[in-house]
Each structure stands twice: as C-alpha cells, then as structure tokens.
mmCIF file of C-alpha atoms and ligand atoms in Angstrom:
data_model
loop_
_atom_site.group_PDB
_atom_site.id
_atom_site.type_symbol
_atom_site.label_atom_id
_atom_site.label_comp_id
_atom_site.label_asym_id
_atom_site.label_seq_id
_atom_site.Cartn_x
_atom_site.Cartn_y
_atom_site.Cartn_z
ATOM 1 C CA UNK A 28 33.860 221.905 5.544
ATOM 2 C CA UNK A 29 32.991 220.016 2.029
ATOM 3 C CA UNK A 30 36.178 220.141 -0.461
ATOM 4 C CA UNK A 31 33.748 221.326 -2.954
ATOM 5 C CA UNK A 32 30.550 223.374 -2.292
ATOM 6 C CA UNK A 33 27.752 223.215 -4.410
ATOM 7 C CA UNK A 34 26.635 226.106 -5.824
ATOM 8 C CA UNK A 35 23.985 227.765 -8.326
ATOM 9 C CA UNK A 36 26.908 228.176 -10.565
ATOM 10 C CA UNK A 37 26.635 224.650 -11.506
ATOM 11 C CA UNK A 38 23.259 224.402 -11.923
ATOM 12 C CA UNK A 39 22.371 223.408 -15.957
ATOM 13 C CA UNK A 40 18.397 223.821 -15.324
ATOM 14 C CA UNK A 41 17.953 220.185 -15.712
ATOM 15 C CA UNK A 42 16.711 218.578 -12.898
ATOM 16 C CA UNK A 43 17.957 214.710 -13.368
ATOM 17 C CA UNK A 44 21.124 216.141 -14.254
ATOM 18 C CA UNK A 45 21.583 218.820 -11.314
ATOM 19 C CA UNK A 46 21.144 216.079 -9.034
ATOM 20 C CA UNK A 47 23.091 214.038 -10.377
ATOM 21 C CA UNK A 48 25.650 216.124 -10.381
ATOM 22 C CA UNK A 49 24.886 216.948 -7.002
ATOM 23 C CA UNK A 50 25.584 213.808 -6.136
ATOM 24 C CA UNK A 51 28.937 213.618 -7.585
ATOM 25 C CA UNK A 52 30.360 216.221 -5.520
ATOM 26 C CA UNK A 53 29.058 214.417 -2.828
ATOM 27 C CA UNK A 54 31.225 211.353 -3.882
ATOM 28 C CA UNK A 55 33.983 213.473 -4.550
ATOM 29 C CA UNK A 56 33.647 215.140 -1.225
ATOM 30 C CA UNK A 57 33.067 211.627 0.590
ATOM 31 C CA UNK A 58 36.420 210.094 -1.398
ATOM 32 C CA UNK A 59 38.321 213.649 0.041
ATOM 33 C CA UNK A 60 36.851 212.708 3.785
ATOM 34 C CA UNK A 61 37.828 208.742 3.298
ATOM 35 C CA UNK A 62 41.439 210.211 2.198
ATOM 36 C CA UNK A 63 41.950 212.197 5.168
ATOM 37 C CA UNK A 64 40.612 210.023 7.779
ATOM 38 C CA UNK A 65 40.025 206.457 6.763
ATOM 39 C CA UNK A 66 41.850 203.257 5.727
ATOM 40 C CA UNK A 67 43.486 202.656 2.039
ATOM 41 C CA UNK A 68 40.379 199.929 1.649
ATOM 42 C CA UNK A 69 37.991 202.370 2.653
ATOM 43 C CA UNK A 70 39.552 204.381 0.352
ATOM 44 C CA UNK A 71 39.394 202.615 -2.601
ATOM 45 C CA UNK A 72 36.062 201.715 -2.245
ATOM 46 C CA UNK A 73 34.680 205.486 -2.408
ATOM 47 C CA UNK A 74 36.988 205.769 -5.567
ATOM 48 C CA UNK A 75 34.756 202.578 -6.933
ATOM 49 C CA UNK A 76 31.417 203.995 -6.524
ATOM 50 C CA UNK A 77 32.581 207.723 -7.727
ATOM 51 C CA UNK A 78 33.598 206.099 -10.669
ATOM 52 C CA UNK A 79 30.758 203.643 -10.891
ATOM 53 C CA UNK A 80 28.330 206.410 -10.088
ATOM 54 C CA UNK A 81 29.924 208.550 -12.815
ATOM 55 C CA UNK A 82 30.325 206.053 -15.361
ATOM 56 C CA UNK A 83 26.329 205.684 -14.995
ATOM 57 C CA UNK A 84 25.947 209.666 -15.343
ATOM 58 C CA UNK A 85 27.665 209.510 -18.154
ATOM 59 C CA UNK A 86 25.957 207.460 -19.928
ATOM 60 C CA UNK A 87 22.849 208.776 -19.037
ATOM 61 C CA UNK A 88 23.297 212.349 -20.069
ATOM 62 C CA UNK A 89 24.959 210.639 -23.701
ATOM 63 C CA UNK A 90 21.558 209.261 -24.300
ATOM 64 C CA UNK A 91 19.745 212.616 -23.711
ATOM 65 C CA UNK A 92 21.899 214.524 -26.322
ATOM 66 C CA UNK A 93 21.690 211.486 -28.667
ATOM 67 C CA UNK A 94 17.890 212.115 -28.109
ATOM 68 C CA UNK A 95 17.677 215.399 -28.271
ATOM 69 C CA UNK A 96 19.952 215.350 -31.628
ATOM 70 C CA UNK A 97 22.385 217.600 -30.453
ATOM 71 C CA UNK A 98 24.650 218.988 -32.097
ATOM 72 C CA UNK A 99 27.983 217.929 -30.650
ATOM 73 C CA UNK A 100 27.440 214.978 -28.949
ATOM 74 C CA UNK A 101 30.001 212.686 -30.332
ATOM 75 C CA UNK A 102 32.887 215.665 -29.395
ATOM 76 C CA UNK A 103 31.401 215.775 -25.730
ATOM 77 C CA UNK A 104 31.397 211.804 -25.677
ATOM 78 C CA UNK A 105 35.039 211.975 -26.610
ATOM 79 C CA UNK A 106 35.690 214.531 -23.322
ATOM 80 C CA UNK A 107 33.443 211.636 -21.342
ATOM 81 C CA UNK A 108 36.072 208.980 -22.710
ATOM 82 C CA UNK A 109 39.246 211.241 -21.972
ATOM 83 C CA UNK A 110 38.303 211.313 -18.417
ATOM 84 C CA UNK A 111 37.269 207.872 -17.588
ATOM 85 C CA UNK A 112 40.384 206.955 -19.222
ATOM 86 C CA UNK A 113 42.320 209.663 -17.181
ATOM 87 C CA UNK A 114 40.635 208.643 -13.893
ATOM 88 C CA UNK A 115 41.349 204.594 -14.968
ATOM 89 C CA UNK A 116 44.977 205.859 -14.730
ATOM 90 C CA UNK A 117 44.706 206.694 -11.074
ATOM 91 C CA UNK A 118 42.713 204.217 -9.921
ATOM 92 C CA UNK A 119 45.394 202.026 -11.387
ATOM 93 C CA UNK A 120 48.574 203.803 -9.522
ATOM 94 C CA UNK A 121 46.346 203.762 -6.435
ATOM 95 C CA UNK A 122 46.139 199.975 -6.769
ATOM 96 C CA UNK A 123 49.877 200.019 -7.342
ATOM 97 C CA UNK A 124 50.431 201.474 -3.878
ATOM 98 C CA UNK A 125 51.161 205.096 -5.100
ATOM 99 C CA UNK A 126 50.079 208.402 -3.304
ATOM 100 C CA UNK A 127 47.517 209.461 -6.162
ATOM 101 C CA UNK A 128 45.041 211.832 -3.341
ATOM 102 C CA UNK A 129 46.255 214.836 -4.123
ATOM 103 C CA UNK A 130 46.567 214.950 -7.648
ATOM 104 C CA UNK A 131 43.185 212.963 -8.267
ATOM 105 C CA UNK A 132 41.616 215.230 -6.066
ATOM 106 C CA UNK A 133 43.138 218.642 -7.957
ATOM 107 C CA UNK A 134 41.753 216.154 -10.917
ATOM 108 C CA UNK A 135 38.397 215.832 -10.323
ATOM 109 C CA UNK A 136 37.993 219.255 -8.547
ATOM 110 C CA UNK A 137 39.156 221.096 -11.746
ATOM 111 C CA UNK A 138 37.972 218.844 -14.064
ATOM 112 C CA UNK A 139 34.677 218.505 -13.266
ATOM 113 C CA UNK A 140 33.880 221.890 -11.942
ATOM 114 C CA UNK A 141 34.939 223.001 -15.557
ATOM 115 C CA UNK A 142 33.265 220.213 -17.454
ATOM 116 C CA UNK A 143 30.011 221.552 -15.905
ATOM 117 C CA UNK A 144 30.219 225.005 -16.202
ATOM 118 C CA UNK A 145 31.128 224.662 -19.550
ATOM 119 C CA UNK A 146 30.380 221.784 -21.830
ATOM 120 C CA UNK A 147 27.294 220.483 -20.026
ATOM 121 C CA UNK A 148 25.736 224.096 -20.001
ATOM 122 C CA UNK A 149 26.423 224.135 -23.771
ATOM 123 C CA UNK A 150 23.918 221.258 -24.339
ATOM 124 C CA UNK A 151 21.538 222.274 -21.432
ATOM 125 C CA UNK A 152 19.489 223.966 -24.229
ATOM 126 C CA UNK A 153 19.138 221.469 -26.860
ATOM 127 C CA UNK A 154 18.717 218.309 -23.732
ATOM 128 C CA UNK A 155 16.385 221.164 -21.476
ATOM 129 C CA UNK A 156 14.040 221.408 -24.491
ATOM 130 C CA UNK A 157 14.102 217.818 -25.322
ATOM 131 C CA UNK A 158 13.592 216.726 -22.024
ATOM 132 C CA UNK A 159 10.061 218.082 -21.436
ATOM 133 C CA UNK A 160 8.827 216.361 -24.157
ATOM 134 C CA UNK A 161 9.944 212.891 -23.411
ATOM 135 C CA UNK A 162 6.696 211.112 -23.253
ATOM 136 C CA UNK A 163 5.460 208.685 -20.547
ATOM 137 C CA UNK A 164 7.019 205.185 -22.279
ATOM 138 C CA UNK A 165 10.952 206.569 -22.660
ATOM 139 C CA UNK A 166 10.744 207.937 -18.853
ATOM 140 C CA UNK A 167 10.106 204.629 -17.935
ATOM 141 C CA UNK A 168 12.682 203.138 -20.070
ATOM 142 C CA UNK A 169 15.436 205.325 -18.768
ATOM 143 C CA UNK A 170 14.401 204.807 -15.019
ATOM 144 C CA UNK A 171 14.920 201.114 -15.864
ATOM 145 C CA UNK A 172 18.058 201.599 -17.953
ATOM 146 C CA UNK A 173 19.185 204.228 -14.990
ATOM 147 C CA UNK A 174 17.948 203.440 -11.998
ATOM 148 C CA UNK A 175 21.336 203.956 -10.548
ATOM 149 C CA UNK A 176 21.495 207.420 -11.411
ATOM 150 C CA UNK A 177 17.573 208.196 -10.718
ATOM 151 C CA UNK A 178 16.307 208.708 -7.007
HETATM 152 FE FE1 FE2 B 30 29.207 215.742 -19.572
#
C-alpha cells in the first residue's frame, strides 16, 4: 500500500497544481519504497529528485500568486523557504550517514499534507481565477520556464 493516498481532500481545483501535487506524493511514496527496500544510493537519489521536483513546484506556483496579485504571497514564500531549508537539513544528516527515514518521512507526510489543505487552498481562489485568463503567450512562457513540472 502507498504511505500516502491521494485523495479529493487535496484537491485545490487547479489542474497544473493538482498534478503536481499528485506527483509529489508519488515521490514521497517512491522515497518511502526506496527506504524500505533499496540501497542508501538508491536512496538518496529519490530524495534528489523529490527535492528537485519540489523545488520546481515551488517556484512555479510562486509565480502564479505573484501573477495573480495575491494577497499573501510573500508570507506563503516564506513557508516555501522554511521547508526547503528544513528538508536541506536532512538531506544533509543523510549524507552524514545518519538514520533521517523516519523522521523525514513523519516530515514530509505532515508537512505537506497540511501545507495543502491549508495554505495552498487559501490562494486556490485568487491563482483559480487568474489562471483562466492567462492568455496564449504566458502559457507558453511557463511551459518553457517549467517544463519540469508540466506533463
Ligand atoms: Fe505552497
């Protein structure tokens, strides 16, 4: 069974973000399967791309609240920061040779279930609204600036 099942619950009503998210838990579930049953290299490399692949996300769903003016986007950049700097941390003490799986994975279990149920619902309105009227031209550009998140 996935460590974390995906459910409507999580869903913000923003396509391009729901899948990305989506594919986050996948990471997260494929970094819980490489714990259990695969080397400390194979390891670390899941932990990479989560935090590669999350690192992208982030940045991605800053530029649709910058876009779509909303209202607290510098306080839910400074959560963005907080955990990238948290994660850092582990990835660090994993490099180190310490046994980070189960706290990492409490981490991004409670973390991240939270952060989208709550703070990324609270700009779903504002981004949701915004979104649909994103013309042809800055699709295009964020496909280019994204592709690692699109697709
Ligand atoms: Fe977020």
């Amino acid at each position: 069974m996935a460590f974390i099942e995906w459910s409507s619950e999580l869903d913000t009503g923003i396509q391009v973000i729901d899948n990305q998210h989506q594919r986050i838990v996948e990471y997260i579930n494929k970094l819980h399967h490489a714990q259990e049953h695969h080397t400390r290299e194979e390891v670390a490399n899941v932990l990479d791309e989560l935090v590669d692949y999350t690192l992208s996300h982030f940045a991605f769903e800053e530029s649709l609240m910058e876009d779509a003016d909303y209202a607290f986007v510098n306080a839910h950049k400074r959560v963005h920061q907080l955990f990238v700097k948290r994660v850092g941390g582990y990835q660090q003490r994993f490099k180190l040779g310490e046994d980070i799986a189960e706290e990492l994975m409490h981490t991004l279990q409670a973390w991240l279930i939270n952060h989208i149920k709550n703070d990324d619902r609270d700009y779903a309105d504002a981004v949701r609204h915004n979104v649909q009227h994103v013309d042809d031209k800055k699709a295009g550009w964020l496909k280019r600036s994204f592709g690692r998140v699109f697709g």
